[in-house]
Amino acid sequence: MRLIESINDIKAIIRSQKSMGKTIGLVPTMGYLHEGHMSLVNMSVQHNDFTVLSVFVNPTQFGPNEDFDRYPRDIERDIKMAEAAGVDVVFSPSVEEMYPDGYKTYVEVEDITKILCGRTRPGHFKGVTTVVNKLFNIVQPDRAYFGQKDAQQVVVINKMVKDLNMNVEIVTCPIVREEDGLAMSSRNVYLSTEERKSALILSKSLFEAQELIKNGENRKENILKYIVDRIKSEKGAQIDYVEIVNADTLDSIGEFLKGRVLIALAVKFGNTRLIDNAIVEV
Ligand code: AMP
């Protein structure tokens, strides 16, 4: 396995792999790897001849008061995990390599980036689509792997790929959770012991809401109220949003759940903002 930091170097490697007819899988991450990331890597290694794992904490997707500087990083550990999983190249460019002085170009998906997480994180998805676009141009993957954990990101990336006629297949992988239900996230390390306990209410309320729906509840307001009340009952939980939307388009739905719906939420515990979601077929 190789660690590559330069765009020209990885382009040369990709050219040589492609000239041998190899298929390329890309797993974009911000590093500090956990089992959620590794599930994407395992899929890519299974599906493709050559897997590139990118590790890049992308400054353009962080707001000015967000956690870019303190975002957890451990490239040595990431490299070991990548190697053990069969990754061929870890691509970990510097910020200057990706955004040299005078950088001017951004890719933006409209409307669906302004709702849900986009409301409290203006500019976030513009940063995401820009860096993913750059990674696609650099790595030219046949397939790229994204986690359902970031449900809105999946819809936004799929929209970009479709609208811009990009030649890459987007593969979405299920949410990987800790044994007690908490969705794995690099940001979970920020949580104090008490916050970690409180944060369980996110997966719990989502699981319970799914039970309610299974048992016949189909009024959007009732389900939202149930989840909001459950989360509010937990000390220190500050709700950013709880919403139910069309899972494929993020369009709002009517009074009653119908088709494939996404129940998505973002909640802060202290300074740590966590997201979680569930997709339900009604
Ligand atoms: P990040 O490093 O947080 O930007 O995540 C990189 C990729 O891993 C994204 O496509 C995430 O959706 C995915 N991912 C992060 N956490 C999980 C998880 N718990 N389960 C599945 N995928 C995940």
Short mmCIF file of C-alpha atoms and ligand atoms in Angstrom, two decimals:
data_model
loop_
_atom_site.label_atom_id
_atom_site.label_comp_id
_atom_site.label_asym_id
_atom_site.label_seq_id
_atom_site.Cartn_x
_atom_site.Cartn_y
_atom_site.Cartn_z
CA MET A 1 0.00 0.00 0.00
CA ARG A 2 1.22 3.48 -0.77
CA LEU A 3 0.63 6.86 0.87
CA ILE A 4 0.40 9.57 -1.80
CA GLU A 5 0.25 13.29 -1.08
CA SER A 6 0.67 14.78 -4.54
CA ILE A 7 -2.08 15.09 -7.15
CA ASN A 8 0.35 14.48 -10.02
CA ASP A 9 1.65 11.30 -8.39
CA ILE A 10 -1.77 9.79 -7.86
CA LYS A 11 -2.85 10.75 -11.39
CA ALA A 12 0.16 8.82 -12.74
CA ILE A 13 -0.74 5.76 -10.66
CA ILE A 14 -4.36 5.89 -11.84
CA ARG A 15 -3.26 6.25 -15.49
CA SER A 16 -1.12 3.15 -15.17
CA GLN A 17 -3.90 1.14 -13.46
CA LYS A 18 -6.41 2.20 -16.12
CA SER A 19 -4.02 1.29 -18.92
CA MET A 20 -4.04 -2.25 -17.51
CA GLY A 21 -7.84 -2.24 -17.60
CA LYS A 22 -8.24 -2.12 -13.82
CA THR A 23 -11.41 -0.74 -12.20
CA ILE A 24 -10.98 1.95 -9.57
CA GLY A 25 -12.97 2.41 -6.37
CA LEU A 26 -12.79 5.64 -4.35
CA VAL A 27 -13.70 6.07 -0.68
CA PRO A 28 -13.62 9.76 0.27
CA THR A 29 -13.16 10.41 4.01
CA MET A 30 -11.86 12.98 6.45
CA GLY A 31 -9.92 10.24 8.25
CA TYR A 32 -9.81 9.24 11.91
CA LEU A 33 -11.20 5.99 10.59
CA HIS A 34 -13.77 3.81 12.31
CA GLU A 35 -15.84 0.79 11.32
CA GLY A 36 -18.30 2.98 9.42
CA HIS A 37 -15.52 4.10 7.07
CA MET A 38 -14.15 0.56 6.90
CA SER A 39 -17.51 -0.81 5.71
CA LEU A 40 -17.18 1.50 2.69
CA VAL A 41 -13.58 0.38 2.15
CA ASN A 42 -14.55 -3.30 2.34
CA MET A 43 -17.24 -2.79 -0.31
CA SER A 44 -14.81 -0.99 -2.58
CA VAL A 45 -12.12 -3.66 -2.19
CA GLN A 46 -14.73 -6.30 -3.03
CA HIS A 47 -16.09 -4.49 -6.09
CA ASN A 48 -12.97 -3.02 -7.67
CA ASP A 49 -9.45 -4.03 -8.74
CA PHE A 50 -7.89 -0.96 -7.14
CA THR A 51 -9.11 1.05 -4.13
CA VAL A 52 -8.12 4.61 -3.28
CA LEU A 53 -9.00 5.88 0.20
CA SER A 54 -8.77 9.64 0.45
CA VAL A 55 -8.08 11.20 3.83
CA PHE A 56 -8.56 14.94 3.67
CA VAL A 57 -10.09 17.23 6.27
CA ASN A 58 -11.66 19.60 3.77
CA PRO A 59 -11.62 23.19 5.04
CA THR A 60 -14.21 24.45 2.54
CA GLN A 61 -16.98 22.33 4.09
CA PHE A 62 -16.47 23.78 7.59
CA GLY A 63 -18.09 27.05 8.66
CA PRO A 64 -15.97 29.76 10.33
CA ASN A 65 -17.12 28.75 13.83
CA GLU A 66 -16.97 25.02 13.26
CA ASP A 67 -14.42 22.39 14.30
CA PHE A 68 -11.93 22.35 11.38
CA ASP A 69 -8.92 23.01 13.61
CA ARG A 70 -9.82 20.54 16.30
CA TYR A 71 -11.23 17.84 13.99
CA PRO A 72 -9.58 14.55 15.13
CA ARG A 73 -6.66 13.39 12.98
CA ASP A 74 -4.41 10.30 13.16
CA ILE A 75 -2.96 9.50 9.75
CA GLU A 76 -0.59 6.81 11.08
CA ARG A 77 -3.46 4.82 12.49
CA ASP A 78 -5.56 5.43 9.37
CA ILE A 79 -2.74 4.06 7.18
CA LYS A 80 -2.48 0.88 9.27
CA MET A 81 -6.23 0.30 9.11
CA ALA A 82 -6.31 0.99 5.37
CA GLU A 83 -3.45 -1.40 4.71
CA ALA A 84 -5.05 -4.19 6.75
CA ALA A 85 -8.29 -3.76 4.78
CA GLY A 86 -6.62 -4.07 1.39
CA VAL A 87 -6.59 -0.42 0.28
CA ASP A 88 -4.08 0.15 -2.56
CA VAL A 89 -3.46 3.88 -2.09
CA VAL A 90 -4.18 6.31 0.72
CA PHE A 91 -4.41 9.74 -0.89
CA SER A 92 -3.84 12.41 1.73
CA PRO A 93 -3.10 15.78 0.13
CA SER A 94 -2.34 18.97 2.05
CA VAL A 95 -4.79 21.87 2.00
CA GLU A 96 -2.32 23.79 -0.23
CA GLU A 97 -2.22 20.88 -2.68
CA MET A 98 -6.02 20.88 -3.04
CA TYR A 99 -6.60 24.64 -2.73
CA PRO A 100 -3.48 26.48 -3.88
CA ASP A 101 -3.25 30.27 -3.54
CA GLY A 102 -5.74 31.95 -5.85
CA TYR A 103 -8.19 29.04 -5.88
CA LYS A 104 -11.53 30.24 -7.32
CA THR A 105 -13.78 27.40 -8.51
CA TYR A 106 -16.71 25.83 -6.65
CA VAL A 107 -19.47 23.39 -7.55
CA GLU A 108 -22.87 23.97 -6.01
CA VAL A 109 -26.10 21.97 -6.04
CA GLU A 110 -29.03 24.34 -5.49
CA ASP A 111 -32.05 24.15 -3.16
CA ILE A 112 -31.58 20.70 -1.58
CA THR A 113 -28.39 22.01 0.03
CA LYS A 114 -30.27 24.79 1.82
CA ILE A 115 -32.54 22.56 3.92
CA LEU A 116 -31.87 20.14 6.83
CA CYS A 117 -28.12 20.39 7.62
CA GLY A 118 -27.72 23.19 5.05
CA ARG A 119 -29.86 25.51 7.15
CA THR A 120 -27.44 25.60 10.11
CA ARG A 121 -24.36 24.88 8.00
CA PRO A 122 -24.55 27.35 5.08
CA GLY A 123 -21.83 26.60 2.52
CA HIS A 124 -21.21 23.11 3.90
CA PHE A 125 -22.50 21.20 0.89
CA LYS A 126 -20.81 23.58 -1.54
CA GLY A 127 -17.54 22.54 0.10
CA VAL A 128 -18.51 18.88 -0.08
CA THR A 129 -19.54 18.90 -3.76
CA THR A 130 -16.44 20.88 -4.68
CA VAL A 131 -14.00 18.53 -2.97
CA VAL A 132 -15.81 15.40 -4.17
CA ASN A 133 -15.76 16.80 -7.71
CA LYS A 134 -12.03 17.43 -7.43
CA LEU A 135 -11.45 13.92 -6.05
CA PHE A 136 -13.48 12.43 -8.92
CA ASN A 137 -11.41 14.38 -11.45
CA ILE A 138 -8.16 13.32 -9.80
CA VAL A 139 -8.95 9.64 -9.17
CA GLN A 140 -11.39 9.01 -12.08
CA PRO A 141 -13.12 6.25 -10.13
CA ASP A 142 -15.52 3.74 -11.67
CA ARG A 143 -17.34 3.64 -8.33
CA ALA A 144 -17.36 5.90 -5.27
CA TYR A 145 -18.62 4.88 -1.83
CA PHE A 146 -20.65 7.02 0.57
CA GLY A 147 -22.34 6.25 3.89
CA GLN A 148 -26.09 6.50 4.52
CA LYS A 149 -25.06 8.10 7.83
CA ASP A 150 -24.82 11.36 5.84
CA ALA A 151 -28.19 10.93 4.13
CA GLN A 152 -28.42 14.44 2.70
CA GLN A 153 -24.88 14.22 1.36
CA VAL A 154 -25.83 11.04 -0.54
CA VAL A 155 -28.80 12.78 -2.21
CA VAL A 156 -26.72 15.87 -3.02
CA ILE A 157 -23.84 13.84 -4.53
CA ASN A 158 -26.23 11.73 -6.59
CA LYS A 159 -27.86 14.93 -7.88
CA MET A 160 -24.48 16.42 -8.83
CA VAL A 161 -23.42 13.24 -10.64
CA LYS A 162 -26.70 13.11 -12.55
CA ASP A 163 -26.90 16.82 -13.38
CA LEU A 164 -23.26 17.01 -14.50
CA ASN A 165 -23.32 13.66 -16.38
CA MET A 166 -20.39 12.34 -14.39
CA ASN A 167 -19.06 8.88 -15.22
CA VAL A 168 -19.07 7.38 -11.77
CA GLU A 169 -21.38 4.96 -10.00
CA ILE A 170 -22.32 6.10 -6.51
CA VAL A 171 -22.65 3.24 -4.02
CA THR A 172 -24.42 3.95 -0.72
CA CYS A 173 -23.54 1.83 2.32
CA PRO A 174 -25.72 1.31 5.42
CA ILE A 175 -25.13 3.11 8.72
CA VAL A 176 -22.71 1.29 11.02
CA ARG A 177 -23.56 1.66 14.70
CA GLU A 178 -21.90 0.99 18.03
CA GLU A 179 -23.33 -2.00 19.87
CA ASP A 180 -25.67 0.23 21.86
CA GLY A 181 -27.00 1.92 18.73
CA LEU A 182 -25.04 5.19 18.50
CA ALA A 183 -24.11 5.85 14.87
CA MET A 184 -20.34 5.71 14.49
CA SER A 185 -18.74 9.09 13.83
CA SER A 186 -15.25 10.54 14.12
CA ARG A 187 -16.87 13.31 16.17
CA ASN A 188 -18.04 10.88 18.89
CA VAL A 189 -14.62 11.32 20.56
CA TYR A 190 -15.67 14.86 21.50
CA LEU A 191 -18.45 13.53 23.77
CA SER A 192 -17.99 13.45 27.54
CA THR A 193 -19.09 10.24 29.30
CA GLU A 194 -22.38 11.87 30.21
CA GLU A 195 -22.99 13.27 26.71
CA ARG A 196 -22.14 9.89 25.22
CA LYS A 197 -24.93 8.37 27.34
CA SER A 198 -27.40 11.11 26.42
CA ALA A 199 -26.56 10.77 22.72
CA LEU A 200 -28.11 7.29 22.72
CA ILE A 201 -31.50 8.99 22.57
CA LEU A 202 -30.94 9.70 18.87
CA SER A 203 -30.83 6.08 17.70
CA LYS A 204 -33.35 5.07 20.37
CA SER A 205 -35.95 7.60 19.25
CA LEU A 206 -35.38 6.66 15.59
CA PHE A 207 -35.83 2.95 16.35
CA GLU A 208 -38.95 3.66 18.41
CA ALA A 209 -40.39 5.86 15.66
CA GLN A 210 -39.89 3.01 13.19
CA GLU A 211 -41.80 0.72 15.57
CA LEU A 212 -44.65 3.25 15.75
CA ILE A 213 -44.81 3.37 11.96
CA LYS A 214 -44.74 -0.43 11.76
CA ASN A 215 -47.67 -0.48 14.15
CA GLY A 216 -49.73 1.76 11.89
CA GLU A 217 -48.91 5.37 12.85
CA ASN A 218 -48.59 7.33 9.63
CA ARG A 219 -49.22 10.95 10.62
CA LYS A 220 -46.02 12.94 10.09
CA GLU A 221 -46.74 15.40 12.92
CA ASN A 222 -47.31 12.59 15.45
CA ILE A 223 -44.04 10.89 14.62
CA LEU A 224 -42.10 14.16 14.67
CA LYS A 225 -43.64 15.10 18.02
CA TYR A 226 -42.78 11.69 19.44
CA ILE A 227 -39.12 12.01 18.45
CA VAL A 228 -38.82 15.64 19.56
CA ASP A 229 -40.36 14.84 22.97
CA ARG A 230 -38.07 11.85 23.46
CA ILE A 231 -34.97 13.90 22.62
CA LYS A 232 -36.07 16.86 24.74
CA SER A 233 -36.45 14.51 27.72
CA GLU A 234 -32.69 13.94 27.61
CA LYS A 235 -30.53 16.32 29.61
CA GLY A 236 -28.28 18.57 27.52
CA ALA A 237 -29.79 17.72 24.14
CA GLN A 238 -30.34 20.78 21.93
CA ILE A 239 -32.30 19.95 18.78
CA ASP A 240 -31.10 21.51 15.54
CA TYR A 241 -33.78 19.76 13.45
CA VAL A 242 -35.96 16.68 13.25
CA GLU A 243 -37.61 16.27 9.85
CA ILE A 244 -39.31 13.71 7.67
CA VAL A 245 -38.83 14.11 3.91
CA ASN A 246 -38.85 12.09 0.69
CA ALA A 247 -35.78 9.86 0.96
CA ASP A 248 -34.78 10.13 -2.70
CA THR A 249 -35.37 13.83 -3.38
CA LEU A 250 -35.51 15.40 0.11
CA ASP A 251 -38.80 17.03 -1.02
CA SER A 252 -41.23 17.69 1.78
CA ILE A 253 -44.01 15.18 2.14
CA GLY A 254 -47.66 15.76 3.00
CA GLU A 255 -49.47 15.11 6.24
CA PHE A 256 -49.13 11.33 5.92
CA LEU A 257 -46.04 9.19 5.38
CA LYS A 258 -45.96 7.59 1.97
CA GLY A 259 -43.31 5.72 -0.05
CA ARG A 260 -39.63 5.86 0.97
CA VAL A 261 -39.25 8.48 3.66
CA LEU A 262 -36.18 9.76 5.46
CA ILE A 263 -36.41 10.59 9.14
CA ALA A 264 -33.39 12.82 9.70
CA LEU A 265 -32.17 14.66 12.76
CA ALA A 266 -29.33 16.78 14.05
CA VAL A 267 -28.85 17.38 17.75
CA LYS A 268 -26.15 19.14 19.74
CA PHE A 269 -24.72 17.78 22.98
CA GLY A 270 -22.52 20.50 24.42
CA ASN A 271 -20.43 21.68 21.47
CA THR A 272 -20.80 18.43 19.56
CA ARG A 273 -23.36 18.29 16.78
CA LEU A 274 -24.44 14.74 15.89
CA ILE A 275 -26.61 13.56 13.01
CA ASP A 276 -28.53 10.34 12.54
CA ASN A 277 -31.33 9.09 10.33
CA ALA A 278 -33.50 6.20 9.26
CA ILE A 279 -35.15 5.35 5.97
CA VAL A 280 -38.61 3.81 6.21
CA GLU A 281 -40.69 2.25 3.44
CA VAL A 282 -44.35 2.99 4.07
P1 AMP B 1 -16.36 11.45 7.11
O1 AMP B 1 -14.94 11.02 7.33
O2 AMP B 1 -17.12 11.64 8.37
O3 AMP B 1 -16.49 12.58 6.13
O4 AMP B 1 -17.08 10.20 6.42
C1 AMP B 1 -16.58 9.64 5.24
C2 AMP B 1 -17.60 8.68 4.68
O5 AMP B 1 -17.87 7.66 5.63
C3 AMP B 1 -18.94 9.36 4.37
O6 AMP B 1 -19.45 8.85 3.15
C4 AMP B 1 -19.78 8.97 5.55
O7 AMP B 1 -21.17 8.93 5.26
C5 AMP B 1 -19.26 7.58 5.84
N1 AMP B 1 -19.56 7.23 7.22
C6 AMP B 1 -19.23 7.93 8.34
N2 AMP B 1 -19.75 7.34 9.45
C7 AMP B 1 -20.43 6.25 9.01
C8 AMP B 1 -21.19 5.23 9.66
N3 AMP B 1 -21.37 5.22 10.97
N4 AMP B 1 -21.75 4.27 8.89
C9 AMP B 1 -21.60 4.28 7.54
N5 AMP B 1 -20.88 5.21 6.87
C10 AMP B 1 -20.31 6.17 7.59
#
